[in-house]
Amino acid sequence: MTHAQATALQYGLLAFLAVWGTLVIPQAIVQYARHGRIRPKGLLASAVFTLYACLALAVVLLPLPGPGTARLSQTVQLVPFQWVADIGTEMGKHGLAGWQALGTLTFQQLAMNVLLLVPLGVVAGLAWRQGFARTAAIGFGVSLAIEFTQVTANFGTAPFVYRIFDVDDLFANTIGAALGWVLAALYLALRAGAASAVEAPVAHRGGQARGRQGVHLTEPRQPRPALGGVAAGRSLVLAQHQERRGREHRQHQGHDQHELHHSTSTRRCASDHTGYAFRGDLANNPNYQWS
């Protein structure tokens, strides 16, 4: 890391403290108005994003050229993988061995360009739910905007061009965004595996218990009803029970009446049959005198 980059990070940290100190109180007020409480996770996420934005802008734009800053001899570099040749040149200039290639200034610059958009890839994968291709495209677009800002001297606000438009920076930034998406995907996969591992034994125990159901940790817990809701639910259950008892009572009454009617009809039929039989006997009796 060069002295200019260290200075840029210091300015970025100061900018974060100023911006975050201004935004934290309004954000807390908005959270309390919407949710009835302050959400620490939301404040932490906002702080991390603000810190990353301030540091990234500081590294890209700072330090600005001063009156004594020398102009660049080259402002555009369009040869892909030029960093490989630059590492070899730097190693030959300083007499470094092959294993010292990772400590060269050229490699450090390349690594910083990769790490620059790794957080952006993580946010795209976790918060924005973007796929790998879209995340890489977002990283390439952001990197192109950065390089265009540099080659235009911050859209003409700087006295001259003080940063190089480098095609290798486009590749490095895009790879960094893609790497961030991969890290986000690994995190989601590990979290899903951990949740499944916890849910499986709980559901198994719940299946063996009598009258109990498996508890799913990934499902939201149902809120407990208020006291009025419990009373209303009990009244509804009581009314349904009384209605069912009344319906069963009416059914029993109808069944009893049907049995009584059937018994009476049976007795009448038996009486009529007896009368007819008695009359037939008298008619067949020769000693019987009809009046």
mmCIF file of C-alpha atoms in Angstrom:
data_model
loop_
_atom_site.group_PDB
_atom_site.id
_atom_site.type_symbol
_atom_site.label_atom_id
_atom_site.label_comp_id
_atom_site.label_asym_id
_atom_site.label_seq_id
_atom_site.Cartn_x
_atom_site.Cartn_y
_atom_site.Cartn_z
ATOM 1 C CA MET A 1 0.000 0.000 0.000
ATOM 2 C CA THR A 2 1.368 3.370 -1.038
ATOM 3 C CA HIS A 3 1.387 6.513 1.041
ATOM 4 C CA ALA A 4 -1.307 8.004 -1.198
ATOM 5 C CA GLN A 5 -3.620 5.038 -0.620
ATOM 6 C CA ALA A 6 -3.084 5.167 3.137
ATOM 7 C CA THR A 7 -3.941 8.855 3.087
ATOM 8 C CA ALA A 8 -7.068 8.125 1.039
ATOM 9 C CA LEU A 9 -8.238 5.517 3.573
ATOM 10 C CA GLN A 10 -7.769 7.986 6.404
ATOM 11 C CA TYR A 11 -9.905 10.567 4.607
ATOM 12 C CA GLY A 12 -12.491 7.894 3.897
ATOM 13 C CA LEU A 13 -12.703 6.978 7.578
ATOM 14 C CA LEU A 14 -13.147 10.632 8.542
ATOM 15 C CA ALA A 15 -15.860 10.981 5.904
ATOM 16 C CA PHE A 16 -17.639 7.930 7.334
ATOM 17 C CA LEU A 17 -17.649 9.366 10.843
ATOM 18 C CA ALA A 18 -19.100 12.626 9.553
ATOM 19 C CA VAL A 19 -21.756 11.007 7.365
ATOM 20 C CA TRP A 20 -22.754 8.335 9.860
ATOM 21 C CA GLY A 21 -22.913 10.823 12.721
ATOM 22 C CA THR A 22 -25.347 12.841 10.637
ATOM 23 C CA LEU A 23 -27.551 9.933 9.523
ATOM 24 C CA VAL A 24 -27.741 7.722 12.617
ATOM 25 C CA ILE A 25 -30.216 9.854 14.578
ATOM 26 C CA PRO A 26 -32.723 10.395 11.712
ATOM 27 C CA GLN A 27 -32.507 6.700 10.860
ATOM 28 C CA ALA A 28 -33.224 5.716 14.467
ATOM 29 C CA ILE A 29 -36.227 8.073 14.524
ATOM 30 C CA VAL A 30 -37.602 6.559 11.301
ATOM 31 C CA GLN A 31 -37.185 3.029 12.661
ATOM 32 C CA TYR A 32 -38.976 3.894 15.884
ATOM 33 C CA ALA A 33 -41.823 5.507 13.949
ATOM 34 C CA ARG A 34 -42.260 2.495 11.656
ATOM 35 C CA HIS A 35 -41.608 -0.421 13.996
ATOM 36 C CA GLY A 36 -42.155 1.047 17.449
ATOM 37 C CA ARG A 37 -38.553 0.327 18.427
ATOM 38 C CA ILE A 38 -34.981 0.843 17.242
ATOM 39 C CA ARG A 39 -33.550 -2.078 15.276
ATOM 40 C CA PRO A 40 -29.810 -2.497 15.988
ATOM 41 C CA LYS A 41 -29.301 -4.835 12.999
ATOM 42 C CA GLY A 42 -30.643 -2.207 10.642
ATOM 43 C CA LEU A 43 -28.357 0.447 12.086
ATOM 44 C CA LEU A 44 -25.366 -1.891 11.858
ATOM 45 C CA ALA A 45 -26.094 -2.778 8.227
ATOM 46 C CA SER A 46 -26.445 0.879 7.339
ATOM 47 C CA ALA A 47 -23.170 1.676 9.102
ATOM 48 C CA VAL A 48 -21.281 -1.059 7.241
ATOM 49 C CA PHE A 49 -22.641 0.059 3.875
ATOM 50 C CA THR A 50 -21.807 3.706 4.598
ATOM 51 C CA LEU A 51 -18.278 2.773 5.682
ATOM 52 C CA TYR A 52 -17.711 0.762 2.509
ATOM 53 C CA ALA A 53 -19.031 3.554 0.270
ATOM 54 C CA CYS A 54 -16.862 6.197 1.933
ATOM 55 C CA LEU A 55 -13.702 4.086 1.792
ATOM 56 C CA ALA A 56 -14.306 3.037 -1.826
ATOM 57 C CA LEU A 57 -14.858 6.608 -3.004
ATOM 58 C CA ALA A 58 -11.795 7.777 -1.098
ATOM 59 C CA VAL A 59 -9.567 5.099 -2.645
ATOM 60 C CA VAL A 60 -10.886 5.823 -6.148
ATOM 61 C CA LEU A 61 -10.776 9.635 -6.062
ATOM 62 C CA LEU A 62 -8.242 10.637 -3.412
ATOM 63 C CA PRO A 63 -5.796 12.189 -3.017
ATOM 64 C CA LEU A 64 -6.585 14.941 -5.453
ATOM 65 C CA PRO A 65 -3.644 16.395 -7.401
ATOM 66 C CA GLY A 66 -2.014 19.408 -5.841
ATOM 67 C CA PRO A 67 -0.149 22.295 -7.444
ATOM 68 C CA GLY A 68 3.151 20.372 -7.443
ATOM 69 C CA THR A 69 1.769 17.029 -8.660
ATOM 70 C CA ALA A 70 3.494 15.743 -11.802
ATOM 71 C CA ARG A 71 1.332 14.871 -14.778
ATOM 72 C CA LEU A 72 1.026 11.279 -15.977
ATOM 73 C CA SER A 73 2.939 10.208 -19.063
ATOM 74 C CA GLN A 74 0.223 7.618 -19.878
ATOM 75 C CA THR A 75 -3.476 7.998 -19.101
ATOM 76 C CA VAL A 76 -4.945 4.971 -20.938
ATOM 77 C CA GLN A 77 -3.782 1.334 -20.809
ATOM 78 C CA LEU A 78 -5.701 -1.060 -23.078
ATOM 79 C CA VAL A 79 -3.382 -4.122 -23.134
ATOM 80 C CA PRO A 80 -4.987 -7.044 -21.256
ATOM 81 C CA PHE A 81 -2.897 -8.733 -18.542
ATOM 82 C CA GLN A 82 -0.274 -6.004 -18.642
ATOM 83 C CA TRP A 83 0.101 -6.522 -14.900
ATOM 84 C CA VAL A 84 1.983 -9.769 -15.513
ATOM 85 C CA ALA A 85 4.696 -7.947 -17.476
ATOM 86 C CA ASP A 86 4.725 -5.139 -14.909
ATOM 87 C CA ILE A 87 5.395 -7.636 -12.101
ATOM 88 C CA GLY A 88 8.306 -9.078 -14.059
ATOM 89 C CA THR A 89 9.711 -5.618 -14.701
ATOM 90 C CA GLU A 90 9.425 -4.677 -11.025
ATOM 91 C CA MET A 91 11.075 -7.896 -9.891
ATOM 92 C CA GLY A 92 13.970 -7.408 -12.322
ATOM 93 C CA LYS A 93 14.393 -3.795 -11.254
ATOM 94 C CA HIS A 94 14.674 -4.635 -7.561
ATOM 95 C CA GLY A 95 16.355 -8.037 -7.960
ATOM 96 C CA LEU A 96 13.505 -10.007 -6.362
ATOM 97 C CA ALA A 97 13.100 -13.793 -6.445
ATOM 98 C CA GLY A 98 10.109 -15.562 -7.976
ATOM 99 C CA TRP A 99 8.432 -16.262 -4.636
ATOM 100 C CA GLN A 100 8.504 -12.525 -3.873
ATOM 101 C CA ALA A 101 6.130 -11.728 -6.728
ATOM 102 C CA LEU A 102 3.177 -11.470 -4.358
ATOM 103 C CA GLY A 103 4.937 -8.691 -2.443
ATOM 104 C CA THR A 104 5.413 -6.419 -5.437
ATOM 105 C CA LEU A 105 3.557 -3.143 -5.646
ATOM 106 C CA THR A 106 1.914 -4.191 -8.924
ATOM 107 C CA PHE A 107 0.395 -7.300 -7.382
ATOM 108 C CA GLN A 108 -0.805 -5.336 -4.367
ATOM 109 C CA GLN A 109 -2.555 -2.885 -6.675
ATOM 110 C CA LEU A 110 -4.208 -5.792 -8.497
ATOM 111 C CA ALA A 111 -5.341 -7.373 -5.221
ATOM 112 C CA MET A 112 -6.818 -4.092 -4.017
ATOM 113 C CA ASN A 113 -8.757 -3.734 -7.277
ATOM 114 C CA VAL A 114 -10.175 -7.221 -6.747
ATOM 115 C CA LEU A 115 -11.123 -6.528 -3.118
ATOM 116 C CA LEU A 116 -12.656 -3.182 -4.019
ATOM 117 C CA LEU A 117 -15.918 -4.686 -5.337
ATOM 118 C CA VAL A 118 -16.103 -7.861 -3.235
ATOM 119 C CA PRO A 119 -18.536 -6.192 -0.772
ATOM 120 C CA LEU A 120 -20.669 -5.096 -3.717
ATOM 121 C CA GLY A 121 -20.915 -8.720 -4.874
ATOM 122 C CA VAL A 122 -21.903 -9.831 -1.368
ATOM 123 C CA VAL A 123 -24.663 -7.204 -1.208
ATOM 124 C CA ALA A 124 -25.887 -8.166 -4.687
ATOM 125 C CA GLY A 125 -26.125 -11.816 -3.672
ATOM 126 C CA LEU A 126 -27.606 -11.401 -0.192
ATOM 127 C CA ALA A 127 -29.715 -8.238 -0.272
ATOM 128 C CA TRP A 128 -30.537 -7.797 -3.964
ATOM 129 C CA ARG A 129 -30.880 -11.544 -4.713
ATOM 130 C CA GLN A 130 -29.090 -11.230 -8.045
ATOM 131 C CA GLY A 131 -27.623 -14.144 -9.967
ATOM 132 C CA PHE A 132 -23.984 -14.692 -10.789
ATOM 133 C CA ALA A 133 -24.165 -13.210 -14.300
ATOM 134 C CA ARG A 134 -26.052 -10.101 -13.185
ATOM 135 C CA THR A 135 -23.677 -9.563 -10.281
ATOM 136 C CA ALA A 136 -20.688 -9.758 -12.611
ATOM 137 C CA ALA A 137 -22.423 -7.330 -14.987
ATOM 138 C CA ILE A 138 -23.100 -4.930 -12.100
ATOM 139 C CA GLY A 139 -19.440 -5.122 -11.081
ATOM 140 C CA PHE A 140 -18.295 -4.452 -14.629
ATOM 141 C CA GLY A 141 -20.667 -1.479 -14.920
ATOM 142 C CA VAL A 142 -19.487 0.049 -11.648
ATOM 143 C CA SER A 143 -15.850 -0.478 -12.630
ATOM 144 C CA LEU A 144 -16.441 1.130 -16.023
ATOM 145 C CA ALA A 145 -18.039 4.136 -14.314
ATOM 146 C CA ILE A 146 -14.999 4.446 -12.027
ATOM 147 C CA GLU A 147 -12.535 4.274 -14.903
ATOM 148 C CA PHE A 148 -14.559 6.788 -16.910
ATOM 149 C CA THR A 149 -14.553 9.149 -13.931
ATOM 150 C CA GLN A 150 -10.800 8.857 -13.675
ATOM 151 C CA VAL A 151 -10.051 9.340 -17.368
ATOM 152 C CA THR A 152 -12.233 12.463 -17.477
ATOM 153 C CA ALA A 153 -10.433 13.977 -14.455
ATOM 154 C CA ASN A 154 -13.517 13.555 -12.251
ATOM 155 C CA PHE A 155 -15.752 14.947 -15.002
ATOM 156 C CA GLY A 156 -13.548 17.996 -15.375
ATOM 157 C CA THR A 157 -13.479 18.997 -11.720
ATOM 158 C CA ALA A 158 -9.785 18.052 -11.310
ATOM 159 C CA PRO A 159 -7.082 20.195 -12.967
ATOM 160 C CA PHE A 160 -5.846 17.228 -15.067
ATOM 161 C CA VAL A 161 -6.075 13.444 -15.356
ATOM 162 C CA TYR A 162 -4.233 11.923 -12.373
ATOM 163 C CA ARG A 163 -5.403 8.285 -12.650
ATOM 164 C CA ILE A 164 -4.891 5.780 -15.501
ATOM 165 C CA PHE A 165 -7.786 4.168 -17.356
ATOM 166 C CA ASP A 166 -6.620 0.522 -17.147
ATOM 167 C CA VAL A 167 -8.404 -2.385 -18.781
ATOM 168 C CA ASP A 168 -6.884 -4.737 -16.196
ATOM 169 C CA ASP A 169 -8.740 -2.787 -13.509
ATOM 170 C CA LEU A 170 -12.001 -3.634 -15.279
ATOM 171 C CA PHE A 171 -11.138 -7.331 -15.155
ATOM 172 C CA ALA A 172 -10.018 -7.184 -11.524
ATOM 173 C CA ASN A 173 -13.102 -5.293 -10.345
ATOM 174 C CA THR A 174 -15.448 -7.664 -12.188
ATOM 175 C CA ILE A 175 -13.688 -10.686 -10.686
ATOM 176 C CA GLY A 176 -14.015 -9.101 -7.250
ATOM 177 C CA ALA A 177 -17.782 -8.664 -7.639
ATOM 178 C CA ALA A 178 -18.134 -12.266 -8.825
ATOM 179 C CA LEU A 179 -16.041 -13.465 -5.882
ATOM 180 C CA GLY A 180 -18.323 -11.580 -3.498
ATOM 181 C CA TRP A 181 -21.352 -13.317 -5.017
ATOM 182 C CA VAL A 182 -19.678 -16.712 -4.513
ATOM 183 C CA LEU A 183 -19.038 -15.879 -0.854
ATOM 184 C CA ALA A 184 -22.677 -14.863 -0.430
ATOM 185 C CA ALA A 185 -23.855 -18.102 -2.054
ATOM 186 C CA LEU A 186 -21.610 -20.174 0.235
ATOM 187 C CA TYR A 187 -22.966 -18.340 3.277
ATOM 188 C CA LEU A 188 -26.569 -19.003 2.243
ATOM 189 C CA ALA A 189 -25.814 -22.668 1.575
ATOM 190 C CA LEU A 190 -24.135 -23.128 4.966
ATOM 191 C CA ARG A 191 -26.998 -21.394 6.760
ATOM 192 C CA ALA A 192 -29.579 -23.543 4.981
ATOM 193 C CA GLY A 193 -27.627 -26.698 5.842
ATOM 194 C CA ALA A 194 -27.376 -25.702 9.490
ATOM 195 C CA ALA A 195 -31.114 -24.964 9.651
ATOM 196 C CA SER A 196 -31.935 -28.348 8.085
ATOM 197 C CA ALA A 197 -29.629 -30.148 10.508
ATOM 198 C CA VAL A 198 -31.379 -28.518 13.479
ATOM 199 C CA GLU A 199 -34.889 -29.016 12.079
ATOM 200 C CA ALA A 200 -34.567 -32.739 11.282
ATOM 201 C CA PRO A 201 -34.022 -34.109 14.847
ATOM 202 C CA VAL A 202 -36.653 -31.798 16.293
ATOM 203 C CA ALA A 203 -39.234 -32.965 13.756
ATOM 204 C CA HIS A 204 -38.270 -36.618 14.432
ATOM 205 C CA ARG A 205 -38.802 -36.238 18.163
ATOM 206 C CA GLY A 206 -42.079 -34.455 17.555
ATOM 207 C CA GLY A 207 -43.321 -37.358 15.397
ATOM 208 C CA GLN A 208 -42.756 -39.887 18.208
ATOM 209 C CA ALA A 209 -44.396 -37.804 20.933
ATOM 210 C CA ARG A 210 -48.083 -38.333 21.652
ATOM 211 C CA GLY A 211 -50.315 -35.510 20.626
ATOM 212 C CA ARG A 212 -47.413 -33.288 19.638
ATOM 213 C CA GLN A 213 -46.343 -31.907 16.310
ATOM 214 C CA GLY A 214 -42.809 -31.341 15.001
ATOM 215 C CA VAL A 215 -41.455 -27.865 15.592
ATOM 216 C CA HIS A 216 -40.047 -26.175 12.490
ATOM 217 C CA LEU A 217 -37.495 -23.545 13.441
ATOM 218 C CA THR A 218 -37.550 -21.996 9.979
ATOM 219 C CA GLU A 219 -41.280 -21.211 10.136
ATOM 220 C CA PRO A 220 -42.436 -18.028 11.855
ATOM 221 C CA ARG A 221 -43.935 -18.514 15.278
ATOM 222 C CA GLN A 222 -47.642 -17.790 15.433
ATOM 223 C CA PRO A 223 -48.462 -14.908 17.777
ATOM 224 C CA ARG A 224 -50.371 -15.707 20.939
ATOM 225 C CA PRO A 225 -53.919 -14.322 20.940
ATOM 226 C CA ALA A 226 -54.886 -11.595 23.360
ATOM 227 C CA LEU A 227 -57.228 -12.174 26.307
ATOM 228 C CA GLY A 228 -60.237 -10.890 24.362
ATOM 229 C CA GLY A 229 -59.407 -13.237 21.489
ATOM 230 C CA VAL A 230 -59.285 -16.206 23.897
ATOM 231 C CA ALA A 231 -62.676 -15.295 25.401
ATOM 232 C CA ALA A 232 -64.220 -14.888 21.963
ATOM 233 C CA GLY A 233 -62.806 -18.221 20.850
ATOM 234 C CA ARG A 234 -64.182 -19.973 23.949
ATOM 235 C CA SER A 235 -67.635 -18.410 23.420
ATOM 236 C CA LEU A 236 -67.669 -19.584 19.817
ATOM 237 C CA VAL A 237 -66.684 -23.123 20.823
ATOM 238 C CA LEU A 238 -69.378 -23.161 23.558
ATOM 239 C CA ALA A 239 -72.046 -21.988 21.107
ATOM 240 C CA GLN A 240 -71.065 -24.669 18.603
ATOM 241 C CA HIS A 241 -71.165 -27.318 21.332
ATOM 242 C CA GLN A 242 -74.660 -26.234 22.467
ATOM 243 C CA GLU A 243 -75.918 -26.242 18.899
ATOM 244 C CA ARG A 244 -74.556 -29.756 18.345
ATOM 245 C CA ARG A 245 -76.181 -30.991 21.617
ATOM 246 C CA GLY A 246 -79.521 -29.486 20.561
ATOM 247 C CA ARG A 247 -79.341 -31.114 17.156
ATOM 248 C CA GLU A 248 -78.570 -34.496 18.728
ATOM 249 C CA HIS A 249 -81.471 -34.058 21.188
ATOM 250 C CA ARG A 250 -83.895 -33.315 18.368
ATOM 251 C CA GLN A 251 -82.677 -36.357 16.492
ATOM 252 C CA HIS A 252 -83.252 -38.553 19.573
ATOM 253 C CA GLN A 253 -86.768 -37.130 20.033
ATOM 254 C CA GLY A 254 -87.602 -37.868 16.422
ATOM 255 C CA HIS A 255 -86.286 -41.403 16.813
ATOM 256 C CA ASP A 256 -88.386 -41.964 19.972
ATOM 257 C CA GLN A 257 -91.544 -40.703 18.254
ATOM 258 C CA HIS A 258 -90.876 -42.988 15.314
ATOM 259 C CA GLU A 259 -90.474 -45.964 17.657
ATOM 260 C CA LEU A 260 -93.738 -45.055 19.493
ATOM 261 C CA HIS A 261 -95.618 -44.733 16.224
ATOM 262 C CA HIS A 262 -94.254 -48.042 15.018
ATOM 263 C CA SER A 263 -95.229 -49.789 18.281
ATOM 264 C CA THR A 264 -98.754 -48.337 18.201
ATOM 265 C CA SER A 265 -99.236 -49.382 14.596
ATOM 266 C CA THR A 266 -98.051 -52.858 15.432
ATOM 267 C CA ARG A 267 -100.543 -53.183 18.312
ATOM 268 C CA ARG A 268 -103.382 -51.934 16.113
ATOM 269 C CA CYS A 269 -102.538 -54.442 13.439
ATOM 270 C CA ALA A 270 -102.459 -57.226 16.023
ATOM 271 C CA SER A 271 -105.839 -56.149 17.474
ATOM 272 C CA ASP A 272 -107.469 -56.017 14.069
ATOM 273 C CA HIS A 273 -106.105 -59.414 13.176
ATOM 274 C CA THR A 274 -107.456 -60.867 16.430
ATOM 275 C CA GLY A 275 -110.890 -59.344 15.754
ATOM 276 C CA TYR A 276 -111.053 -60.756 12.286
ATOM 277 C CA ALA A 277 -109.981 -64.154 13.515
ATOM 278 C CA PHE A 278 -112.632 -64.104 16.285
ATOM 279 C CA ARG A 279 -115.335 -63.191 13.834
ATOM 280 C CA GLY A 280 -114.254 -65.980 11.527
ATOM 281 C CA ASP A 281 -114.538 -68.515 14.368
ATOM 282 C CA LEU A 282 -118.033 -67.365 15.238
ATOM 283 C CA ALA A 283 -119.082 -67.590 11.667
ATOM 284 C CA ASN A 284 -117.870 -71.146 11.471
ATOM 285 C CA ASN A 285 -119.574 -72.108 14.768
ATOM 286 C CA PRO A 286 -122.989 -73.731 14.019
ATOM 287 C CA ASN A 287 -124.303 -73.109 17.523
ATOM 288 C CA TYR A 288 -123.836 -69.379 17.226
ATOM 289 C CA GLN A 289 -127.002 -67.460 16.562
ATOM 290 C CA TRP A 290 -126.730 -64.238 14.672
ATOM 291 C CA SER A 291 -128.978 -61.558 15.980
#
